[in-house]
Amino acid sequence: MRFIRFGLGTMVFVLGLWAMAVHASAQEVNVYSARHYKSDQLLFDAFTKQTGIKVNVIEGDVGPLLQRLQSEGRNSPADLFITADVGNLWRAEEAGVLQPVKSAVLDETIPAHLRDPNGQWYGLSQRARILVYNKEKVQPAEIATYESLADPKWKGRILVRTSSHVYNQSLIASMIAAHGPEKTEQWVRAVAANLARPPKGGDTDQIKAVAAGEGDVAISNSYYFARLASSDKPEDKAVVAKLGIVFPNQGDRGTHVNISGAGVTKYAPHRDSAIKLLEFLVAPESQKVFAEGNNEYPVRSGVPAAAVVASWGSFKGDPVGAATIGKFQPDAVKIADRAGWR
């Protein structure tokens, strides 16, 4: 009997340890992130402090992360996939690595056009695709629309990164939504013919190249210009002093707006924790961190933009759904390739 009691006692003790281990493992969430900003880590740390749920982050480029999710399959430890641009969220959805979730918090907070209608991904922050120009050579009214960049007078004057980058693919996709594929291809061909140089570098490189006189107009995401505008470096201040910005298409559909966003992975072992983290990221204080930490526009109404961004004033954004932009990604890539925008 003593042996039996000892055995039962030991079993209860072991089961207790096992339950504690299961509880501890449940108090975590594993994030695969293609965003590389210090502000994101601040948010993860704040989430852990508030909830006790540890956030484990693996950062990488979006392509390798998606490949990893696919190869890991049911054995993936990932709970949440975070990335910039709806094009990448659409790719994740098409790859079958996300699952639909339903959250009243997310649905009530995030505007419908900034989330997947089936709940596979949600926007967390916004960025506008603006035009940056040399104030000595360009009048803002000359570039009031994206369509104006097709005018032959801009030949040898436009700077933009490669069309293989998802930012430009999403811009082209938004044009398809507005004009259809045929007119969009005509526009892409004209813009490609007007480039000042073969595409190279990122958005910041295009902005600096305008200041250096290599071209007169650059296409860029808004937060890149905001970084330079808020910099204390004399060389950055000198760049910004030469430049102005335009939010295109204020007279019609509005400026192309894209998102950073996230989705719960298909086989998330900590699904509930992943949803809690998503909901935390759209809370007012979290949205303020997105705004001030990386000069992005919040997705939650009532949260102000960072001071430098707010100084530009308000603008009208294109209301086309992010899901629609995602849907037109394959067409955008084909059009850019046919048009010679490399």
PDB file of N, CA, C and O in Angstrom, residues 120-148:
ATOM      1  N   GLN A 120      -8.621  36.804 -42.545  1.00  0.00           N
ATOM      2  CA  GLN A 120      -7.314  36.143 -42.590  1.00  0.00           C
ATOM      3  C   GLN A 120      -6.172  37.097 -42.278  1.00  0.00           C
ATOM      4  O   GLN A 120      -5.099  36.655 -41.885  1.00  0.00           O
ATOM      5  N   TRP A 121      -6.359  38.384 -42.468  1.00  0.00           N
ATOM      6  CA  TRP A 121      -5.337  39.365 -42.101  1.00  0.00           C
ATOM      7  C   TRP A 121      -5.993  40.702 -41.798  1.00  0.00           C
ATOM      8  O   TRP A 121      -7.098  40.989 -42.251  1.00  0.00           O
ATOM      9  N   TYR A 122      -5.271  41.496 -41.008  1.00  0.00           N
ATOM     10  CA  TYR A 122      -5.780  42.798 -40.567  1.00  0.00           C
ATOM     11  C   TYR A 122      -4.676  43.843 -40.689  1.00  0.00           C
ATOM     12  O   TYR A 122      -3.519  43.584 -40.348  1.00  0.00           O
ATOM     13  N   GLY A 123      -5.037  45.037 -41.155  1.00  0.00           N
ATOM     14  CA  GLY A 123      -4.084  46.136 -41.215  1.00  0.00           C
ATOM     15  C   GLY A 123      -3.778  46.659 -39.822  1.00  0.00           C
ATOM     16  O   GLY A 123      -4.661  46.746 -38.970  1.00  0.00           O
ATOM     17  N   LEU A 124      -2.520  47.003 -39.599  1.00  0.00           N
ATOM     18  CA  LEU A 124      -2.084  47.543 -38.307  1.00  0.00           C
ATOM     19  C   LEU A 124      -1.614  48.989 -38.416  1.00  0.00           C
ATOM     20  O   LEU A 124      -1.634  49.727 -37.433  1.00  0.00           O
ATOM     21  N   SER A 125      -1.165  49.380 -39.600  1.00  0.00           N
ATOM     22  CA  SER A 125      -0.691  50.750 -39.825  1.00  0.00           C
ATOM     23  C   SER A 125      -0.813  51.053 -41.311  1.00  0.00           C
ATOM     24  O   SER A 125      -0.952  50.140 -42.130  1.00  0.00           O
ATOM     25  N   GLN A 126      -0.752  52.343 -41.650  1.00  0.00           N
ATOM     26  CA  GLN A 126      -0.912  52.764 -43.038  1.00  0.00           C
ATOM     27  C   GLN A 126       0.283  53.613 -43.472  1.00  0.00           C
ATOM     28  O   GLN A 126       0.912  54.284 -42.666  1.00  0.00           O
ATOM     29  N   ARG A 127       0.543  53.583 -44.780  1.00  0.00           N
ATOM     30  CA  ARG A 127       1.543  54.449 -45.396  1.00  0.00           C
ATOM     31  C   ARG A 127       1.032  54.893 -46.765  1.00  0.00           C
ATOM     32  O   ARG A 127       0.433  54.092 -47.491  1.00  0.00           O
ATOM     33  N   ALA A 128       1.222  56.165 -47.077  1.00  0.00           N
ATOM     34  CA  ALA A 128       0.763  56.713 -48.353  1.00  0.00           C
ATOM     35  C   ALA A 128       1.897  56.678 -49.370  1.00  0.00           C
ATOM     36  O   ALA A 128       3.063  56.860 -49.018  1.00  0.00           O
ATOM     37  N   ARG A 129       1.551  56.450 -50.632  1.00  0.00           N
ATOM     38  CA  ARG A 129       2.538  56.466 -51.727  1.00  0.00           C
ATOM     39  C   ARG A 129       2.509  57.866 -52.327  1.00  0.00           C
ATOM     40  O   ARG A 129       1.614  58.213 -53.117  1.00  0.00           O
ATOM     41  N   ILE A 130       3.475  58.689 -51.928  1.00  0.00           N
ATOM     42  CA  ILE A 130       3.476  60.108 -52.284  1.00  0.00           C
ATOM     43  C   ILE A 130       4.460  60.394 -53.420  1.00  0.00           C
ATOM     44  O   ILE A 130       5.240  59.528 -53.822  1.00  0.00           O
ATOM     45  N   LEU A 131       4.397  61.621 -53.926  1.00  0.00           N
ATOM     46  CA  LEU A 131       5.363  62.095 -54.910  1.00  0.00           C
ATOM     47  C   LEU A 131       6.231  63.162 -54.254  1.00  0.00           C
ATOM     48  O   LEU A 131       5.727  64.081 -53.605  1.00  0.00           O
ATOM     49  N   VAL A 132       7.538  63.016 -54.401  1.00  0.00           N
ATOM     50  CA  VAL A 132       8.511  63.958 -53.850  1.00  0.00           C
ATOM     51  C   VAL A 132       9.145  64.704 -55.017  1.00  0.00           C
ATOM     52  O   VAL A 132       9.567  64.083 -56.000  1.00  0.00           O
ATOM     53  N   TYR A 133       9.221  66.021 -54.918  1.00  0.00           N
ATOM     54  CA  TYR A 133       9.688  66.795 -56.072  1.00  0.00           C
ATOM     55  C   TYR A 133      10.717  67.851 -55.684  1.00  0.00           C
ATOM     56  O   TYR A 133      10.783  68.295 -54.531  1.00  0.00           O
ATOM     57  N   ASN A 134      11.518  68.246 -56.664  1.00  0.00           N
ATOM     58  CA  ASN A 134      12.493  69.322 -56.512  1.00  0.00           C
ATOM     59  C   ASN A 134      11.761  70.656 -56.632  1.00  0.00           C
ATOM     60  O   ASN A 134      11.176  70.961 -57.674  1.00  0.00           O
ATOM     61  N   LYS A 135      11.778  71.439 -55.566  1.00  0.00           N
ATOM     62  CA  LYS A 135      10.998  72.673 -55.534  1.00  0.00           C
ATOM     63  C   LYS A 135      11.459  73.704 -56.557  1.00  0.00           C
ATOM     64  O   LYS A 135      10.684  74.578 -56.950  1.00  0.00           O
ATOM     65  N   GLU A 136      12.694  73.620 -57.017  1.00  0.00           N
ATOM     66  CA  GLU A 136      13.189  74.576 -57.995  1.00  0.00           C
ATOM     67  C   GLU A 136      12.800  74.211 -59.420  1.00  0.00           C
ATOM     68  O   GLU A 136      12.869  75.059 -60.318  1.00  0.00           O
ATOM     69  N   LYS A 137      12.406  72.978 -59.648  1.00  0.00           N
ATOM     70  CA  LYS A 137      12.161  72.520 -61.017  1.00  0.00           C
ATOM     71  C   LYS A 137      10.730  72.056 -61.291  1.00  0.00           C
ATOM     72  O   LYS A 137      10.361  71.850 -62.452  1.00  0.00           O
ATOM     73  N   VAL A 138       9.947  71.886 -60.230  1.00  0.00           N
ATOM     74  CA  VAL A 138       8.605  71.328 -60.400  1.00  0.00           C
ATOM     75  C   VAL A 138       7.593  72.136 -59.604  1.00  0.00           C
ATOM     76  O   VAL A 138       7.857  72.514 -58.454  1.00  0.00           O
ATOM     77  N   GLN A 139       6.449  72.365 -60.208  1.00  0.00           N
ATOM     78  CA  GLN A 139       5.316  72.965 -59.509  1.00  0.00           C
ATOM     79  C   GLN A 139       4.373  71.836 -59.058  1.00  0.00           C
ATOM     80  O   GLN A 139       4.101  70.914 -59.846  1.00  0.00           O
ATOM     81  N   PRO A 140       3.883  71.894 -57.838  1.00  0.00           N
ATOM     82  CA  PRO A 140       3.023  70.807 -57.347  1.00  0.00           C
ATOM     83  C   PRO A 140       1.850  70.494 -58.267  1.00  0.00           C
ATOM     84  O   PRO A 140       1.482  69.327 -58.433  1.00  0.00           O
ATOM     85  N   ALA A 141       1.263  71.515 -58.872  1.00  0.00           N
ATOM     86  CA  ALA A 141       0.109  71.297 -59.746  1.00  0.00           C
ATOM     87  C   ALA A 141       0.453  70.429 -60.959  1.00  0.00           C
ATOM     88  O   ALA A 141      -0.435  69.807 -61.551  1.00  0.00           O
ATOM     89  N   GLU A 142       1.747  70.379 -61.319  1.00  0.00           N
ATOM     90  CA  GLU A 142       2.158  69.582 -62.472  1.00  0.00           C
ATOM     91  C   GLU A 142       2.073  68.085 -62.190  1.00  0.00           C
ATOM     92  O   GLU A 142       2.004  67.273 -63.115  1.00  0.00           O
ATOM     93  N   ILE A 143       2.116  67.719 -60.912  1.00  0.00           N
ATOM     94  CA  ILE A 143       2.099  66.300 -60.537  1.00  0.00           C
ATOM     95  C   ILE A 143       0.948  66.035 -59.567  1.00  0.00           C
ATOM     96  O   ILE A 143       1.106  65.358 -58.554  1.00  0.00           O
ATOM     97  N   ALA A 144      -0.200  66.562 -59.903  1.00  0.00           N
ATOM     98  CA  ALA A 144      -1.359  66.431 -59.022  1.00  0.00           C
ATOM     99  C   ALA A 144      -1.928  65.012 -58.999  1.00  0.00           C
ATOM    100  O   ALA A 144      -2.694  64.661 -58.106  1.00  0.00           O
ATOM    101  N   THR A 145      -1.549  64.199 -59.997  1.00  0.00           N
ATOM    102  CA  THR A 145      -2.052  62.829 -60.072  1.00  0.00           C
ATOM    103  C   THR A 145      -0.916  61.877 -60.440  1.00  0.00           C
ATOM    104  O   THR A 145       0.107  62.286 -61.007  1.00  0.00           O
ATOM    105  N   TYR A 146      -1.120  60.599 -60.133  1.00  0.00           N
ATOM    106  CA  TYR A 146      -0.168  59.586 -60.620  1.00  0.00           C
ATOM    107  C   TYR A 146      -0.189  59.570 -62.136  1.00  0.00           C
ATOM    108  O   TYR A 146       0.856  59.384 -62.785  1.00  0.00           O
ATOM    109  N   GLU A 147      -1.364  59.752 -62.709  1.00  0.00           N
ATOM    110  CA  GLU A 147      -1.518  59.713 -64.158  1.00  0.00           C
ATOM    111  C   GLU A 147      -0.648  60.756 -64.852  1.00  0.00           C
ATOM    112  O   GLU A 147      -0.169  60.537 -65.978  1.00  0.00           O
ATOM    113  N   SER A 148      -0.394  61.891 -64.179  1.00  0.00           N
ATOM    114  CA  SER A 148       0.396  62.960 -64.795  1.00  0.00           C
ATOM    115  C   SER A 148       1.836  62.550 -65.058  1.00  0.00           C
ATOM    116  O   SER A 148       2.516  63.147 -65.902  1.00  0.00           O
TER     117      SER A 148
END
